[in-house]
Tab-separated table of C-alpha atoms and ligand atoms in Angstrom:
chain	number	residue	atom	x	y	z
A	41	MET	CA	37.024	157.199	-190.449
A	42	SER	CA	37.300	158.076	-186.770
A	43	SER	CA	35.462	154.871	-185.771
A	44	GLN	CA	37.869	152.896	-187.933
A	45	TYR	CA	40.769	154.656	-186.194
A	46	LEU	CA	39.355	153.917	-182.747
A	47	ASN	CA	38.508	150.283	-183.583
A	48	GLY	CA	42.010	149.759	-184.924
A	49	LEU	CA	43.593	151.243	-181.816
A	50	TYR	CA	41.406	149.166	-179.537
A	51	ARG	CA	42.307	145.947	-181.348
A	52	GLU	CA	45.995	146.815	-181.001
A	53	LEU	CA	45.560	147.300	-177.246
A	54	GLU	CA	43.653	144.015	-176.968
A	55	ASP	CA	46.479	142.206	-178.744
A	56	ARG	CA	49.161	143.905	-176.662
A	57	TYR	CA	47.495	143.553	-173.242
A	58	PRO	CA	45.117	140.576	-173.562
A	59	GLU	CA	45.147	139.848	-169.812
A	60	GLN	CA	44.422	143.451	-168.704
A	61	LYS	CA	40.621	143.163	-168.548
A	62	GLU	CA	39.886	146.154	-166.308
A	63	TYR	CA	42.159	148.431	-168.316
A	64	LEU	CA	40.547	147.362	-171.607
A	65	GLN	CA	37.081	147.874	-170.091
A	66	ALA	CA	37.898	151.461	-169.088
A	67	VAL	CA	39.468	152.210	-172.473
A	68	ALA	CA	36.524	150.746	-174.411
A	69	GLU	CA	34.078	153.012	-172.598
A	70	VAL	CA	36.057	156.170	-173.354
A	71	PHE	CA	36.684	155.193	-176.998
A	72	HIS	CA	32.968	154.598	-177.441
A	73	SER	CA	32.156	158.076	-176.094
A	74	ILE	CA	34.711	160.087	-178.044
A	75	ALA	CA	33.929	158.928	-181.595
A	76	PRO	CA	31.859	162.091	-182.306
A	77	VAL	CA	34.691	164.300	-181.007
A	78	LEU	CA	37.094	162.825	-183.532
A	79	GLU	CA	34.593	163.452	-186.321
A	80	LYS	CA	34.575	167.110	-185.327
A	81	HIS	CA	38.336	167.360	-184.669
A	82	PRO	CA	40.296	165.451	-187.331
A	83	GLU	CA	43.476	167.085	-185.993
A	84	TYR	CA	43.343	164.764	-182.962
A	85	GLU	CA	43.425	161.711	-185.168
A	86	LYS	CA	46.191	163.189	-187.320
A	87	ALA	CA	48.343	163.686	-184.196
A	88	ASN	CA	47.355	160.205	-182.935
A	89	ILE	CA	46.232	161.730	-179.641
A	90	VAL	CA	44.106	158.701	-178.716
A	91	GLY	CA	46.918	156.234	-179.396
A	92	ARG	CA	49.096	158.275	-177.065
A	93	ILE	CA	46.498	158.989	-174.372
A	94	ALA	CA	45.776	155.272	-173.918
A	95	GLU	CA	49.405	154.446	-173.073
A	96	PRO	CA	50.886	155.482	-169.719
A	97	GLU	CA	53.871	157.792	-170.037
A	98	ARG	CA	55.772	155.589	-167.596
A	99	ILE	CA	55.260	152.598	-165.315
A	100	ILE	CA	57.528	151.929	-162.350
A	101	ILE	CA	57.478	148.449	-160.795
A	102	PHE	CA	59.524	147.611	-157.741
A	103	ARG	CA	60.139	145.071	-154.996
A	104	VAL	CA	58.876	145.891	-151.486
A	105	PRO	CA	60.594	143.746	-148.840
A	106	TRP	CA	59.507	144.112	-145.198
A	107	MET	CA	59.581	142.118	-141.967
A	108	ASP	CA	56.420	140.884	-140.235
A	109	ASP	CA	55.930	140.676	-136.470
A	110	ASP	CA	57.174	137.068	-136.385
A	111	GLY	CA	60.488	138.020	-137.976
A	112	ASN	CA	59.641	136.614	-141.438
A	113	VAL	CA	60.867	138.622	-144.415
A	114	ARG	CA	57.957	139.211	-146.809
A	115	VAL	CA	57.987	140.576	-150.349
A	116	ASN	CA	55.266	142.510	-152.192
A	117	ARG	CA	55.162	144.255	-155.548
A	118	GLY	CA	54.954	148.049	-155.699
A	119	TYR	CA	53.753	150.083	-158.681
A	120	ARG	CA	53.361	153.646	-159.864
A	121	VAL	CA	51.640	154.254	-163.185
A	122	GLN	CA	52.441	157.805	-164.352
A	123	PHE	CA	49.747	158.031	-166.962
A	124	ASN	CA	49.534	161.531	-168.338
A	125	SER	CA	51.142	164.862	-167.397
A	126	ALA	CA	49.737	167.070	-170.176
A	127	ILE	CA	47.824	169.380	-167.837
A	128	GLY	CA	49.774	169.060	-164.571
A	129	PRO	CA	51.891	166.795	-162.358
A	130	TYR	CA	50.716	163.177	-162.126
A	131	LYS	CA	48.051	162.940	-159.435
A	132	GLY	CA	46.149	159.933	-158.145
A	133	GLY	CA	45.945	157.573	-155.219
A	134	LEU	CA	47.819	154.541	-153.969
A	135	ARG	CA	45.828	151.342	-153.466
A	136	PHE	CA	46.981	148.602	-151.059
A	137	ARG	CA	44.918	145.455	-151.632
A	138	ASP	CA	45.776	141.832	-152.425
A	139	ASN	CA	44.106	141.992	-155.875
A	140	VAL	CA	46.161	144.975	-157.087
A	141	ASN	CA	47.872	144.321	-160.415
A	142	LEU	CA	48.876	146.280	-163.488
A	143	SER	CA	45.475	145.968	-165.148
A	144	VAL	CA	43.697	147.464	-162.131
A	145	LEU	CA	46.223	150.287	-161.762
A	146	LYS	CA	46.206	151.100	-165.472
A	147	PHE	CA	42.398	151.287	-165.486
A	148	LEU	CA	42.476	153.553	-162.438
A	149	GLY	CA	45.243	155.727	-163.886
A	150	PHE	CA	43.445	156.052	-167.213
A	151	GLU	CA	40.194	157.094	-165.489
A	152	GLN	CA	42.128	159.518	-163.323
A	153	VAL	CA	43.429	161.449	-166.350
A	154	PHE	CA	39.890	162.437	-167.403
A	155	LYS	CA	38.591	162.889	-163.862
A	156	ASN	CA	41.367	165.298	-162.965
A	157	ALA	CA	40.747	167.266	-166.146
A	158	LEU	CA	37.064	167.575	-165.173
A	159	THR	CA	37.954	169.259	-161.867
A	160	SER	CA	39.483	172.106	-163.930
A	161	LEU	CA	42.531	172.066	-161.622
A	162	PRO	CA	46.013	171.609	-163.150
A	163	MET	CA	46.532	167.911	-162.399
A	164	GLY	CA	47.684	165.089	-164.659
A	165	GLY	CA	46.700	161.488	-163.955
A	166	GLY	CA	48.476	158.635	-162.186
A	167	LYS	CA	47.815	155.721	-159.864
A	168	GLY	CA	49.881	153.281	-157.860
A	169	GLY	CA	49.885	150.806	-155.040
A	170	SER	CA	50.756	147.311	-154.025
A	171	ASP	CA	49.360	143.818	-153.608
A	172	PHE	CA	49.844	144.296	-149.851
A	173	ASP	CA	46.652	144.331	-147.749
A	174	PRO	CA	46.863	146.303	-144.479
A	175	LYS	CA	43.772	144.465	-143.173
A	176	GLY	CA	44.730	142.262	-140.224
A	177	LYS	CA	48.289	143.667	-140.018
A	178	SER	CA	49.641	145.382	-136.908
A	179	ASP	CA	50.469	149.102	-136.980
A	180	ARG	CA	54.157	148.208	-136.873
A	181	GLU	CA	53.821	145.904	-139.886
A	182	VAL	CA	51.932	148.574	-141.840
A	183	MET	CA	54.635	151.113	-140.959
A	184	ALA	CA	57.433	148.746	-142.013
A	185	PHE	CA	55.702	148.114	-145.308
A	186	CYS	CA	54.998	151.814	-145.991
A	187	GLN	CA	58.607	152.783	-145.232
A	188	SER	CA	59.955	150.127	-147.568
A	189	PHE	CA	57.455	151.136	-150.279
A	190	MET	CA	58.591	154.764	-150.008
A	191	ASN	CA	62.293	153.766	-150.079
A	192	GLU	CA	61.747	153.187	-153.784
A	193	LEU	CA	58.832	155.483	-154.649
A	194	TYR	CA	60.470	158.685	-153.371
A	195	LYS	CA	62.782	158.752	-156.408
A	196	TYR	CA	59.837	159.346	-158.727
A	197	ILE	CA	57.558	161.777	-156.861
A	198	GLY	CA	57.630	165.468	-155.939
A	199	PRO	CA	55.316	168.481	-155.742
A	200	ASN	CA	55.783	169.356	-159.428
A	201	GLU	CA	56.251	165.809	-160.643
A	202	ASP	CA	53.889	163.316	-159.058
A	203	VAL	CA	51.720	163.710	-155.953
A	204	PRO	CA	50.165	160.437	-154.702
A	205	ALA	CA	47.249	160.187	-152.250
A	206	GLY	CA	45.108	157.445	-150.659
A	207	ASP	CA	42.693	154.929	-152.137
A	208	ILE	CA	41.462	151.507	-151.000
A	209	GLY	CA	43.616	150.383	-148.055
A	210	VAL	CA	45.500	153.679	-147.873
A	211	GLY	CA	44.041	156.122	-145.379
A	212	LYS	CA	45.419	158.661	-142.933
A	213	ARG	CA	47.593	156.135	-141.077
A	214	GLU	CA	49.323	154.885	-144.233
A	215	ILE	CA	49.776	158.410	-145.670
A	216	GLY	CA	51.414	159.440	-142.375
A	217	TYR	CA	53.965	156.607	-142.489
A	218	LEU	CA	54.626	157.194	-146.206
A	219	TYR	CA	55.113	160.933	-145.772
A	220	GLY	CA	57.359	160.506	-142.723
A	221	GLN	CA	59.660	158.256	-144.709
A	222	TYR	CA	59.571	160.543	-147.764
A	223	LYS	CA	60.703	163.452	-145.609
A	224	ARG	CA	63.452	161.417	-144.018
A	225	LEU	CA	64.804	160.301	-147.391
A	226	THR	CA	64.651	163.647	-149.164
A	227	GLY	CA	65.194	166.010	-146.236
A	228	GLU	CA	62.347	168.105	-147.614
A	229	TRP	CA	58.901	169.112	-146.452
A	230	ASN	CA	57.209	169.844	-149.735
A	231	GLY	CA	53.703	168.372	-149.571
A	232	SER	CA	54.440	165.532	-152.015
A	233	LEU	CA	51.484	163.455	-150.795
A	234	THR	CA	47.902	164.580	-150.176
A	235	GLY	CA	45.460	163.298	-147.597
A	236	LYS	CA	48.005	164.267	-144.933
A	237	GLY	CA	47.067	164.751	-141.268
A	238	LEU	CA	45.950	168.223	-140.206
A	239	THR	CA	49.028	168.776	-138.040
A	240	TYR	CA	51.417	168.421	-140.973
A	241	GLY	CA	49.916	170.095	-144.010
A	242	GLY	CA	46.671	168.239	-144.597
A	243	SER	CA	43.593	170.104	-145.750
A	244	LEU	CA	40.471	170.433	-143.673
A	245	GLY	CA	37.698	168.746	-145.616
A	246	ARG	CA	39.907	166.185	-147.424
A	247	THR	CA	38.681	163.171	-145.423
A	248	PRO	CA	34.990	163.604	-146.302
A	249	ALA	CA	35.635	165.165	-149.748
A	250	THR	CA	34.876	162.211	-152.030
A	251	GLY	CA	31.688	161.200	-150.198
A	252	TYR	CA	30.431	164.757	-149.705
A	253	GLY	CA	31.359	165.617	-153.299
A	254	LEU	CA	29.379	162.613	-154.551
A	255	CYS	CA	26.296	163.906	-152.742
A	256	TYR	CA	26.791	167.485	-154.015
A	257	PHE	CA	26.967	166.093	-157.539
A	258	ALA	CA	23.882	163.909	-157.014
A	259	GLU	CA	21.996	166.801	-155.398
A	260	ALA	CA	22.547	169.008	-158.476
A	261	TYR	CA	21.599	166.162	-160.804
A	262	LEU	CA	18.446	165.312	-158.829
A	263	LYS	CA	17.443	168.988	-158.660
A	264	ASP	CA	17.588	169.235	-162.457
A	265	HIS	CA	14.986	166.450	-162.490
A	266	GLY	CA	12.758	167.999	-159.844
A	267	GLU	CA	13.983	165.634	-157.118
A	268	SER	CA	16.091	165.735	-153.964
A	269	PHE	CA	17.534	163.478	-151.236
A	270	GLU	CA	14.613	164.360	-148.975
A	271	ASN	CA	12.957	161.207	-147.568
A	272	LYS	CA	14.680	158.890	-150.058
A	273	ARG	CA	15.948	155.483	-148.999
A	274	VAL	CA	19.605	155.141	-149.968
A	275	VAL	CA	21.728	151.991	-150.276
A	276	ILE	CA	25.497	152.483	-150.197
A	277	SER	CA	28.010	149.686	-150.740
A	278	GLY	CA	31.290	149.721	-148.820
A	279	SER	CA	31.973	151.292	-145.439
A	280	GLY	CA	35.319	152.897	-146.093
A	281	ASN	CA	36.290	156.502	-146.644
A	282	VAL	CA	33.988	157.216	-149.581
A	283	ALA	CA	30.962	155.282	-148.294
A	284	ILE	CA	30.980	156.674	-144.745
A	285	TYR	CA	31.033	160.323	-145.815
A	286	ALA	CA	28.555	159.784	-148.634
A	287	ALA	CA	26.227	158.323	-146.004
A	288	GLU	CA	26.856	161.208	-143.612
A	289	LYS	CA	26.067	163.859	-146.248
A	290	ALA	CA	23.068	161.956	-147.668
A	291	GLU	CA	21.535	161.854	-144.180
A	292	GLU	CA	22.306	165.545	-143.686
A	293	LEU	CA	20.431	166.233	-146.942
A	294	GLY	CA	17.341	164.463	-145.619
A	295	ALA	CA	17.777	160.905	-146.888
A	296	LYS	CA	17.716	157.685	-144.872
A	297	VAL	CA	20.705	155.401	-145.523
A	298	ILE	CA	19.334	151.923	-144.900
A	299	ALA	CA	22.101	149.538	-146.034
A	300	MET	CA	25.915	149.468	-146.169
A	301	SER	CA	28.542	146.720	-146.560
A	302	ASP	CA	32.118	145.544	-146.329
A	303	SER	CA	33.680	142.697	-148.270
A	304	ASP	CA	32.268	140.135	-145.774
A	305	GLY	CA	28.594	141.155	-145.749
A	306	TYR	CA	26.011	143.902	-145.451
A	307	ILE	CA	23.800	145.485	-142.817
A	308	VAL	CA	20.227	146.689	-143.220
A	309	ASP	CA	18.795	149.181	-140.756
A	310	PRO	CA	15.305	150.376	-141.768
A	311	GLU	CA	15.519	153.104	-139.090
A	312	GLY	CA	18.479	154.671	-140.919
A	313	ILE	CA	22.109	153.807	-140.196
A	314	ASP	CA	23.633	155.672	-137.256
A	315	ILE	CA	26.794	157.085	-138.837
A	316	GLY	CA	28.404	157.868	-135.459
A	317	ILE	CA	28.242	154.206	-134.438
A	318	LEU	CA	29.457	153.075	-137.858
A	319	LYS	CA	32.429	155.460	-137.744
A	320	THR	CA	33.513	154.154	-134.344
A	321	ILE	CA	33.377	150.564	-135.616
A	322	LYS	CA	35.084	151.134	-138.957
A	323	GLU	CA	37.378	154.132	-138.470
A	324	GLU	CA	38.412	153.933	-134.828
A	325	LYS	CA	38.322	150.210	-134.116
A	326	ARG	CA	38.919	148.909	-137.665
A	327	GLU	CA	36.327	146.164	-137.047
A	328	ARG	CA	33.936	144.379	-139.407
A	329	ILE	CA	30.544	145.834	-140.290
A	330	ARG	CA	28.687	142.911	-138.682
A	331	ARG	CA	29.475	144.583	-135.328
A	332	TYR	CA	26.912	147.268	-136.159
A	333	ALA	CA	24.074	144.732	-136.150
A	334	GLU	CA	25.354	143.353	-132.821
A	335	GLN	CA	25.034	146.830	-131.295
A	336	VAL	CA	21.905	148.239	-132.958
A	337	PRO	CA	18.655	146.267	-132.398
A	338	SER	CA	16.881	147.626	-135.508
A	339	ALA	CA	19.664	146.348	-137.803
A	340	GLU	CA	20.297	142.943	-139.296
A	341	TYR	CA	23.459	141.492	-140.818
A	342	HIS	CA	23.617	139.418	-144.021
A	343	GLU	CA	26.706	137.346	-144.758
A	344	GLY	CA	28.108	137.974	-148.261
A	345	CYS	CA	28.219	141.473	-149.719
A	346	GLU	CA	26.628	140.713	-153.122
A	347	GLY	CA	22.986	140.814	-151.960
A	348	ILE	CA	23.047	144.488	-150.998
A	349	TRP	CA	21.459	145.642	-154.279
A	350	THR	CA	18.350	143.572	-153.572
A	351	VAL	CA	17.473	145.938	-150.700
A	352	PRO	CA	14.672	148.204	-152.049
A	353	CYS	CA	15.712	151.856	-152.291
A	354	GLU	CA	15.192	155.004	-154.346
A	355	LEU	CA	18.890	155.898	-154.663
A	356	ALA	CA	21.911	153.585	-154.959
A	357	MET	CA	25.527	154.604	-154.413
A	358	PRO	CA	28.138	151.958	-155.157
A	359	CYS	CA	31.176	153.086	-153.123
A	360	ALA	CA	33.260	149.904	-152.689
A	361	THR	CA	35.187	148.678	-155.735
A	362	GLN	CA	35.246	147.987	-159.473
A	363	ASN	CA	32.610	145.791	-161.149
A	364	GLU	CA	30.669	145.276	-157.920
A	365	LEU	CA	27.263	145.960	-159.499
A	366	ASP	CA	26.398	143.729	-162.460
A	367	ARG	CA	23.392	143.275	-164.717
A	368	LYS	CA	21.388	141.168	-162.262
A	369	ASP	CA	22.002	143.761	-159.520
A	370	ALA	CA	20.795	146.474	-161.896
A	371	GLU	CA	17.686	144.385	-162.630
A	372	ALA	CA	17.004	144.072	-158.899
A	373	LEU	CA	17.394	147.816	-158.338
A	374	ILE	CA	15.146	148.701	-161.277
A	375	GLY	CA	12.561	146.077	-160.256
A	376	ASN	CA	12.416	147.624	-156.781
A	377	GLY	CA	11.745	151.145	-158.077
A	378	CYS	CA	15.223	152.664	-157.789
A	379	ARG	CA	15.421	156.094	-159.452
A	380	GLY	CA	19.136	156.831	-159.616
A	381	VAL	CA	22.576	155.213	-159.398
A	382	PHE	CA	25.459	157.523	-158.471
A	383	GLU	CA	28.953	156.038	-158.517
A	384	GLY	CA	31.315	156.789	-155.628
A	385	ALA	CA	33.776	154.020	-156.460
A	386	ASN	CA	35.775	153.816	-159.675
A	387	MET	CA	34.000	151.766	-162.378
A	388	PRO	CA	31.719	149.925	-159.890
A	389	CYS	CA	29.056	149.101	-162.499
A	390	THR	CA	29.757	146.618	-165.283
A	391	PRO	CA	29.111	147.824	-168.871
A	392	GLU	CA	26.001	145.593	-169.041
A	393	ALA	CA	24.637	147.121	-165.823
A	394	ILE	CA	25.250	150.661	-167.104
A	395	ALA	CA	23.501	149.925	-170.403
A	396	LEU	CA	20.445	148.584	-168.578
A	397	ILE	CA	20.336	151.427	-166.040
A	398	GLN	CA	20.517	154.057	-168.783
A	399	LYS	CA	18.007	152.256	-170.995
A	400	SER	CA	15.543	152.061	-168.116
A	401	GLY	CA	15.624	155.831	-167.691
A	402	LEU	CA	17.261	155.958	-164.252
A	403	LEU	CA	19.602	158.819	-163.436
A	404	TYR	CA	23.164	157.544	-163.683
A	405	SER	CA	26.467	159.258	-162.910
A	406	PRO	CA	29.845	157.701	-163.760
A	407	GLY	CA	32.482	157.646	-161.012
A	408	LYS	CA	34.993	159.658	-162.962
A	409	ALA	CA	32.624	162.611	-162.678
A	410	SER	CA	30.768	162.043	-159.408
A	411	ASN	CA	33.715	160.868	-157.291
A	412	ALA	CA	36.095	163.638	-158.377
A	413	GLY	CA	35.632	165.505	-155.080
A	414	GLY	CA	38.520	163.687	-153.382
A	415	VAL	CA	41.096	164.588	-155.969
A	416	ALA	CA	39.652	168.101	-156.238
A	417	VAL	CA	40.283	168.735	-152.539
A	418	SER	CA	43.698	167.089	-152.919
A	419	GLY	CA	44.353	169.744	-155.571
A	420	LEU	CA	43.289	172.378	-153.040
A	421	GLU	CA	45.641	170.785	-150.474
A	422	MET	CA	48.512	171.174	-152.982
A	423	THR	CA	47.633	174.850	-153.420
A	424	GLN	CA	47.533	175.451	-149.659
A	425	ASN	CA	50.905	173.687	-149.214
A	426	ALA	CA	52.489	175.709	-152.016
A	427	GLN	CA	51.247	178.936	-150.430
A	428	HIS	CA	51.950	177.795	-146.834
A	429	LEU	CA	48.337	178.552	-145.967
A	430	ASN	CA	45.476	176.730	-144.266
A	431	TRP	CA	41.926	177.353	-145.400
A	432	THR	CA	38.929	176.806	-143.114
A	433	PHE	CA	36.680	173.779	-143.498
A	434	GLU	CA	33.865	176.032	-144.700
A	435	GLU	CA	36.033	177.518	-147.423
A	436	VAL	CA	37.216	174.120	-148.667
A	437	ASP	CA	33.700	172.682	-148.536
A	438	ARG	CA	32.307	175.656	-150.467
A	439	LYS	CA	34.962	175.235	-153.155
A	440	LEU	CA	34.275	171.473	-153.279
A	441	LYS	CA	30.564	172.053	-153.806
A	442	GLU	CA	31.232	174.608	-156.531
A	443	ILE	CA	33.606	172.204	-158.317
A	444	MET	CA	31.138	169.288	-158.125
A	445	VAL	CA	28.230	171.354	-159.448
A	446	ASN	CA	30.468	172.590	-162.267
A	447	ILE	CA	31.529	169.039	-163.140
A	448	TYR	CA	27.875	168.005	-163.265
A	449	ARG	CA	26.975	170.938	-165.527
A	450	SER	CA	29.984	170.384	-167.752
A	451	ALA	CA	29.108	166.673	-168.240
A	452	ARG	CA	25.432	167.518	-168.834
A	453	ASP	CA	26.098	170.358	-171.281
A	454	THR	CA	28.837	168.541	-173.178
A	455	ALA	CA	26.568	165.523	-173.621
A	456	ALA	CA	23.864	167.767	-175.066
A	457	GLU	CA	26.356	169.533	-177.340
A	458	TYR	CA	27.388	166.198	-178.856
A	459	GLY	CA	23.808	164.980	-179.351
A	460	LYS	CA	23.816	162.666	-176.280
A	461	GLU	CA	21.411	164.558	-174.061
A	462	GLY	CA	21.140	163.066	-170.573
A	463	ASP	CA	24.103	160.714	-171.041
A	464	LEU	CA	26.610	161.764	-168.397
A	465	VAL	CA	29.000	158.949	-169.343
A	466	ALA	CA	29.445	160.467	-172.780
A	467	GLY	CA	29.441	164.009	-171.379
A	468	ALA	CA	32.139	163.317	-168.757
A	469	ASN	CA	34.352	161.344	-171.132
A	470	ILE	CA	34.136	163.965	-173.859
A	471	ALA	CA	34.640	166.981	-171.566
A	472	GLY	CA	37.689	165.368	-169.897
A	473	PHE	CA	39.119	164.153	-173.193
A	474	LEU	CA	38.787	167.541	-174.934
A	475	LYS	CA	40.875	169.290	-172.302
A	476	VAL	CA	43.698	166.731	-172.251
A	477	ALA	CA	43.680	166.226	-176.033
A	478	GLN	CA	43.999	169.950	-176.705
A	479	ALA	CA	46.898	170.263	-174.239
A	480	MET	CA	48.662	167.308	-175.865
A	481	LEU	CA	48.111	168.726	-179.337
A	482	GLU	CA	49.584	172.083	-178.377
A	483	GLN	CA	52.608	170.429	-176.735
A	484	GLY	CA	53.604	168.572	-179.903
A	485	VAL	CA	54.655	164.946	-180.196
A	486	CYS	CA	55.883	164.024	-176.730
B	163	NDP	P1	38.489	152.133	-148.311
B	163	NDP	O1	39.610	151.179	-148.249
B	163	NDP	O2	38.413	153.233	-147.306
B	163	NDP	O3	37.102	151.356	-148.263
B	163	NDP	C1	36.757	150.382	-149.199
B	163	NDP	C2	35.464	149.741	-148.738
B	163	NDP	O4	34.976	148.885	-149.760
B	163	NDP	C3	35.653	148.871	-147.521
B	163	NDP	O5	34.477	148.931	-146.743
B	163	NDP	C4	35.864	147.492	-148.126
B	163	NDP	O6	35.543	146.441	-147.243
B	163	NDP	C5	34.876	147.559	-149.257
B	163	NDP	N1	35.220	146.601	-150.327
B	163	NDP	C6	36.409	146.430	-150.941
B	163	NDP	N2	36.338	145.455	-151.871
B	163	NDP	C7	35.071	145.022	-151.828
B	163	NDP	C8	34.364	144.040	-152.534
B	163	NDP	N3	34.958	143.279	-153.476
B	163	NDP	N4	33.056	143.887	-152.264
B	163	NDP	C9	32.444	144.650	-151.315
B	163	NDP	N5	33.067	145.578	-150.594
B	163	NDP	C10	34.361	145.753	-150.852
B	163	NDP	O7	38.494	152.729	-149.800
B	163	NDP	P2	37.815	154.061	-150.324
B	163	NDP	O8	36.523	154.288	-149.643
B	163	NDP	O9	38.854	155.117	-150.310
B	163	NDP	O10	37.581	153.691	-151.864
B	163	NDP	C11	36.378	153.067	-152.319
B	163	NDP	C12	36.244	153.273	-153.821
B	163	NDP	O11	36.207	154.686	-154.106
B	163	NDP	C13	37.385	152.728	-154.678
B	163	NDP	O12	36.867	152.335	-155.938
B	163	NDP	C14	38.285	153.944	-154.885
B	163	NDP	O13	39.092	153.837	-156.026
B	163	NDP	C15	37.224	155.027	-155.044
B	163	NDP	N6	37.674	156.390	-154.794
B	163	NDP	C16	38.231	156.760	-153.595
B	163	NDP	C17	38.603	158.071	-153.371
B	163	NDP	C18	39.093	158.543	-152.049
B	163	NDP	O14	39.237	159.770	-151.893
B	163	NDP	N7	39.336	157.684	-151.078
B	163	NDP	C19	38.497	159.071	-154.441
B	163	NDP	C20	37.810	158.603	-155.633
B	163	NDP	C21	37.464	157.308	-155.788
B	163	NDP	P3	36.690	145.679	-146.372
B	163	NDP	O15	36.808	146.495	-145.119
B	163	NDP	O16	36.109	144.347	-146.163
B	163	NDP	O17	37.948	145.693	-147.165
C-alpha cells in the first residue's frame, strides 16, 4: 500500500514538473528510502505527509536589475524556495551560479529539510539564489548585484522566519554586502543571515564548519570499521569553502590530500597539497587552481575537471557540485582500490554511482548527513546572535564534532532499525523524515 502511495505521488510530481530533473532525482531517493517507514506508520499516509513534504511551502521569484562597470543595465533572476518550516524557521544557503534554476534550488531545498532535521537543531529547510555568477566580476559589481538582490529578498526573511546563508558563489564577501543592505532596508540588526564576518555577529568556526564536519563524520564512520585517515591518500573535488577545509582537516588527521580541482581542471601533488598555498590562491587572490602547479614543483595540472576520480586514492570526497561523480568515475575509484566515498557537496554522486559504490562494499556517506556541519554551525550562530554572545572557536568546534558524530550514529542506528544495516542513505533519509513528519502530523493540515 505504502509503495503504491509513493509511486503514485512520484508519478504526479513527474507529470507536474517534467523538466525539474535534479528535484525529481532528490525526491526519488528519499521516497525509495522511506517506504518501510510508511509501512510502520500508516498515519503518515493518512495525513498525506509525503505529498505535502515534497512541495515547497512557498517559492518567491524576482527580478534582479543591476549596473555593470561599463554602465550596462543587467538583469538576473532571484529565487527563494521556502520549503518546510515544521521544525523551525526556513534555513539554507543562497547559490549564485549561472546554472541556477528552480529545479536545482528545489532539490537543494528538499535535501535541506532532512539535513537540518538531522542536526537536531530547530531549523526548517529552504534554499535560494540567482543565475548570477560572481566569478570574473569586480567587487563593485558583486556589491551592486547583492544590494539589488536584497532589495527584494528582505521582505521575506527574518530571524524567526527565514535565515539564508552562503553556498556556491556566496561566501563572506557576498554575505557582507547582503547583510549591509538588509540592515539598511529594515533598520534592524537581528542576525537574519549566517556566515557573517566575525566583526558583525559571525560565529568563530563557521568558515571551516562544513569541511571539518565532513571529516569528523568520516572519522567516526571509519573508526567503526577499524580504519582512520592516517596515511590515506585522499582526493577532493572542488577548491571552494567545503573542499579547502575538508582538505585542511583531513591532513590534520594524518591523511595526504593528493588531488583537488576547480571547474577548469585539477591538480595532483603526490607530496600532499600545501593548503596554505592553496588558500592564498583561491581565497585571497580568487585565482584558478592551475596556479598551484605553477608554484609547486611536485604538482601537475590537468585541464578539465572530470578526470580527477581516476587519480588512485583510498578516500574520495566530492566537494564541488551535484552529479559530478558518475558511474564510470565510481568504476575508476573502485578499480583503483578506493575504500570510502564521503560527500561534502550536495548530491554529487549520480544514483548509478551510488548503487555501484554501495554494492562494491565501499563506505559511503550521503551529503545530507556528512555535509550538515555548515548548517549546524549556522544554527549555533543564530543562537549566539539571539543571546548576544560569542562562543570561542574551541567551543563551537567541540559542538560541531559532537553534532557530526551524533548524525553519523543516528543514520547508522536508524538504518539498522529498519533492516538496512550499513546503508547510511536509508538511515539519514529515514531519521530526517521521521522528525519532520511527526512535527507536521502534530501541527495538523497546514
Ligand atoms: P564554493 O563556491 O566555495 O566552491 C565550489 C567549488 O566547486 C569551486 O572550486 C568551483 O570551481 C567548483 N565547481 C563548481 N562547479 C563545478 C563543476 N561543475 N565541476 C567541478 N568543479 C566545480 O562552494 P562551496 O564549497 O560552498 O560548495 C560546494 C558544495 O558543497 C555545493 O554542492 C554546496 O551546495 C555544498 N555545501 C556547501 C556548504 C557550505 O557551508 N558552503 C554546506 C553544505 C553543502 P570554480 O572556482 O571553477 O567555480
